[in-house]
Amino acid sequence: MSALVGLQELREVWEPPAAKPLDEAVWQAWVKKGRARDRRNNAVCIKAVKWVSLAGLLAVAGLWSHSTPYEVVIRFVVAGGSIVLMLQALATRHYAFAALFGALALLYNPVAPLFSFSGDWQRLVVVASAGPYLASLASLNSKDGTK
């Protein structure tokens, strides 16, 4: 028995659908929307860093007698937040804030601490360190018009 196998010819060839030409106005609107979303997300992250660092400083100042075991953690939080805010201030050309946050990063350096959380004058340093964070939050609020 012989089986005849025949090839069937394709009657129509598949073609991809025709692409619509790119509308430049739609593209620019899409890019603008993405950039606005990125700016909003960045602003929220920067504000969160400011509040977390400020909360850490105020918690240490308020719970001074119990803060010694958590000294390294607070130093990392404040120094890390200061570095992030220093870089953001440099990017936005706020050089005074960049200098203040750079000084705070050096002051709260967890690798080579300049002071320990043990005396009264150190508590004053911690309270005074909250000033740049409060000032940057106040300048952010006055710029945005939000409170």
mmCIF file of C-alpha atoms in Angstrom:
data_model
loop_
_atom_site.group_PDB
_atom_site.id
_atom_site.type_symbol
_atom_site.label_atom_id
_atom_site.label_comp_id
_atom_site.label_asym_id
_atom_site.label_seq_id
_atom_site.Cartn_x
_atom_site.Cartn_y
_atom_site.Cartn_z
ATOM 1 C CA MET A 1 0.000 0.000 0.000
ATOM 2 C CA SER A 2 1.342 3.283 -0.932
ATOM 3 C CA ALA A 3 0.325 6.423 0.787
ATOM 4 C CA LEU A 4 0.379 9.539 -1.199
ATOM 5 C CA VAL A 5 1.306 12.547 0.748
ATOM 6 C CA GLY A 6 0.659 15.748 -1.001
ATOM 7 C CA LEU A 7 1.832 19.176 -0.085
ATOM 8 C CA GLN A 8 -0.790 21.734 0.259
ATOM 9 C CA GLU A 9 0.142 25.148 -0.891
ATOM 10 C CA LEU A 10 -0.534 28.095 1.316
ATOM 11 C CA ARG A 11 -3.281 30.117 -0.167
ATOM 12 C CA GLU A 12 -2.422 33.335 1.661
ATOM 13 C CA VAL A 13 0.728 34.500 3.368
ATOM 14 C CA TRP A 14 0.517 36.074 6.831
ATOM 15 C CA GLU A 15 1.644 39.663 6.980
ATOM 16 C CA PRO A 16 2.035 41.729 10.133
ATOM 17 C CA PRO A 17 -0.517 44.483 10.555
ATOM 18 C CA ALA A 18 0.515 47.829 9.239
ATOM 19 C CA ALA A 19 2.075 50.046 11.870
ATOM 20 C CA LYS A 20 0.609 53.442 12.442
ATOM 21 C CA PRO A 21 3.082 56.286 12.147
ATOM 22 C CA LEU A 22 4.263 57.762 15.440
ATOM 23 C CA ASP A 23 2.375 60.844 16.502
ATOM 24 C CA GLU A 24 4.964 63.203 17.965
ATOM 25 C CA ALA A 25 2.456 65.076 20.124
ATOM 26 C CA VAL A 26 1.209 61.856 21.723
ATOM 27 C CA TRP A 27 4.800 60.736 22.331
ATOM 28 C CA GLN A 28 5.767 64.051 23.956
ATOM 29 C CA ALA A 29 2.684 63.944 26.179
ATOM 30 C CA TRP A 30 3.578 60.416 27.263
ATOM 31 C CA VAL A 31 7.175 61.448 28.054
ATOM 32 C CA LYS A 32 5.958 64.512 29.975
ATOM 33 C CA LYS A 33 3.547 62.386 32.015
ATOM 34 C CA GLY A 34 6.331 59.928 32.875
ATOM 35 C CA ARG A 35 8.685 62.690 33.953
ATOM 36 C CA ALA A 36 6.016 64.271 36.140
ATOM 37 C CA ARG A 37 5.366 60.900 37.802
ATOM 38 C CA ASP A 38 9.108 60.436 38.387
ATOM 39 C CA ARG A 39 9.378 63.896 39.978
ATOM 40 C CA ARG A 40 6.430 63.175 42.282
ATOM 41 C CA ASN A 41 7.874 59.811 43.319
ATOM 42 C CA ASN A 42 11.290 61.364 43.943
ATOM 43 C CA ALA A 43 9.742 64.144 46.042
ATOM 44 C CA VAL A 44 7.859 61.603 48.155
ATOM 45 C CA CYS A 45 11.021 59.561 48.735
ATOM 46 C CA ILE A 46 13.063 62.625 49.697
ATOM 47 C CA LYS A 47 10.337 63.778 52.080
ATOM 48 C CA ALA A 48 10.250 60.309 53.664
ATOM 49 C CA VAL A 49 14.038 60.362 54.166
ATOM 50 C CA LYS A 50 13.770 63.759 55.846
ATOM 51 C CA TRP A 51 11.000 62.628 58.182
ATOM 52 C CA VAL A 52 12.717 59.341 59.120
ATOM 53 C CA SER A 53 16.003 61.089 59.894
ATOM 54 C CA LEU A 54 14.229 63.830 61.833
ATOM 55 C CA ALA A 55 12.236 61.247 63.797
ATOM 56 C CA GLY A 56 15.449 59.400 64.632
ATOM 57 C CA LEU A 57 17.091 62.561 65.934
ATOM 58 C CA LEU A 58 14.083 63.594 67.980
ATOM 59 C CA ALA A 59 13.672 60.076 69.381
ATOM 60 C CA VAL A 60 17.287 60.107 70.534
ATOM 61 C CA ALA A 61 16.849 63.549 72.079
ATOM 62 C CA GLY A 62 13.656 62.513 73.841
ATOM 63 C CA LEU A 63 14.892 59.129 75.040
ATOM 64 C CA TRP A 64 18.434 60.251 75.787
ATOM 65 C CA SER A 65 19.089 57.944 78.730
ATOM 66 C CA HIS A 66 18.050 54.857 76.731
ATOM 67 C CA SER A 67 19.687 55.743 73.418
ATOM 68 C CA THR A 68 23.204 54.368 74.003
ATOM 69 C CA PRO A 69 22.445 50.773 72.863
ATOM 70 C CA TYR A 70 20.917 52.110 69.642
ATOM 71 C CA GLU A 71 23.649 54.639 68.939
ATOM 72 C CA VAL A 72 25.032 52.849 65.869
ATOM 73 C CA VAL A 73 21.585 52.394 64.334
ATOM 74 C CA ILE A 74 20.733 56.067 64.796
ATOM 75 C CA ARG A 75 24.106 57.064 63.359
ATOM 76 C CA PHE A 76 23.494 54.946 60.255
ATOM 77 C CA VAL A 77 19.990 56.342 59.773
ATOM 78 C CA VAL A 78 21.016 59.972 60.198
ATOM 79 C CA ALA A 79 24.263 59.682 58.216
ATOM 80 C CA GLY A 80 22.548 57.785 55.387
ATOM 81 C CA GLY A 81 19.691 60.259 55.285
ATOM 82 C CA SER A 82 22.142 63.149 55.319
ATOM 83 C CA ILE A 83 24.065 61.703 52.381
ATOM 84 C CA VAL A 84 20.881 61.175 50.352
ATOM 85 C CA LEU A 85 19.700 64.700 51.114
ATOM 86 C CA MET A 86 23.122 66.174 50.390
ATOM 87 C CA LEU A 87 23.120 64.576 46.932
ATOM 88 C CA GLN A 88 19.576 65.774 46.296
ATOM 89 C CA ALA A 89 20.484 69.299 47.412
ATOM 90 C CA LEU A 90 23.488 69.295 45.087
ATOM 91 C CA ALA A 91 21.309 68.130 42.203
ATOM 92 C CA THR A 92 18.826 70.928 42.838
ATOM 93 C CA ARG A 93 21.626 73.480 43.390
ATOM 94 C CA HIS A 94 20.797 74.224 47.022
ATOM 95 C CA TYR A 95 24.407 74.420 48.114
ATOM 96 C CA ALA A 96 23.756 75.686 51.629
ATOM 97 C CA PHE A 97 21.607 72.634 52.388
ATOM 98 C CA ALA A 98 24.198 70.409 50.713
ATOM 99 C CA ALA A 99 26.892 71.785 53.022
ATOM 100 C CA LEU A 100 24.697 71.360 56.109
ATOM 101 C CA PHE A 101 23.777 67.771 55.262
ATOM 102 C CA GLY A 102 27.393 66.982 54.380
ATOM 103 C CA ALA A 103 28.458 68.266 57.800
ATOM 104 C CA LEU A 104 25.758 66.152 59.461
ATOM 105 C CA ALA A 105 26.942 63.077 57.546
ATOM 106 C CA LEU A 106 30.451 63.652 58.891
ATOM 107 C CA LEU A 107 29.179 64.396 62.397
ATOM 108 C CA TYR A 108 27.078 61.212 62.590
ATOM 109 C CA ASN A 109 29.566 58.996 60.748
ATOM 110 C CA PRO A 110 29.028 55.506 62.236
ATOM 111 C CA VAL A 111 32.505 54.275 61.259
ATOM 112 C CA ALA A 112 34.486 57.018 63.010
ATOM 113 C CA PRO A 113 32.126 58.706 65.514
ATOM 114 C CA LEU A 114 33.063 62.201 66.650
ATOM 115 C CA PHE A 115 31.037 62.016 69.874
ATOM 116 C CA SER A 116 29.067 59.503 71.907
ATOM 117 C CA PHE A 117 25.499 59.778 73.127
ATOM 118 C CA SER A 118 26.400 60.215 76.776
ATOM 119 C CA GLY A 119 26.599 63.832 77.960
ATOM 120 C CA ASP A 120 24.447 66.934 78.103
ATOM 121 C CA TRP A 121 26.314 68.874 75.433
ATOM 122 C CA GLN A 122 25.962 65.890 73.070
ATOM 123 C CA ARG A 123 22.203 66.032 73.589
ATOM 124 C CA LEU A 124 22.310 69.690 72.565
ATOM 125 C CA VAL A 125 24.206 68.682 69.395
ATOM 126 C CA VAL A 126 21.516 66.114 68.564
ATOM 127 C CA VAL A 127 18.708 68.641 69.084
ATOM 128 C CA ALA A 128 20.557 71.255 67.009
ATOM 129 C CA SER A 129 21.083 68.659 64.259
ATOM 130 C CA ALA A 130 17.333 68.539 63.724
ATOM 131 C CA GLY A 131 17.445 72.155 62.511
ATOM 132 C CA PRO A 132 18.599 71.511 58.941
ATOM 133 C CA TYR A 133 15.934 68.820 58.523
ATOM 134 C CA LEU A 134 13.225 71.153 59.793
ATOM 135 C CA ALA A 135 14.506 73.979 57.591
ATOM 136 C CA SER A 136 14.572 71.777 54.506
ATOM 137 C CA LEU A 137 11.041 70.542 55.219
ATOM 138 C CA ALA A 138 9.877 74.136 55.704
ATOM 139 C CA SER A 139 11.515 75.229 52.437
ATOM 140 C CA LEU A 140 9.936 72.257 50.648
ATOM 141 C CA ASN A 141 6.502 73.171 52.010
ATOM 142 C CA SER A 142 6.853 76.833 51.097
ATOM 143 C CA LYS A 143 7.909 75.901 47.574
ATOM 144 C CA ASP A 144 5.068 73.440 47.014
ATOM 145 C CA GLY A 145 2.454 75.482 48.794
ATOM 146 C CA THR A 146 1.472 72.382 50.765
ATOM 147 C CA LYS A 147 1.705 71.853 54.480
#
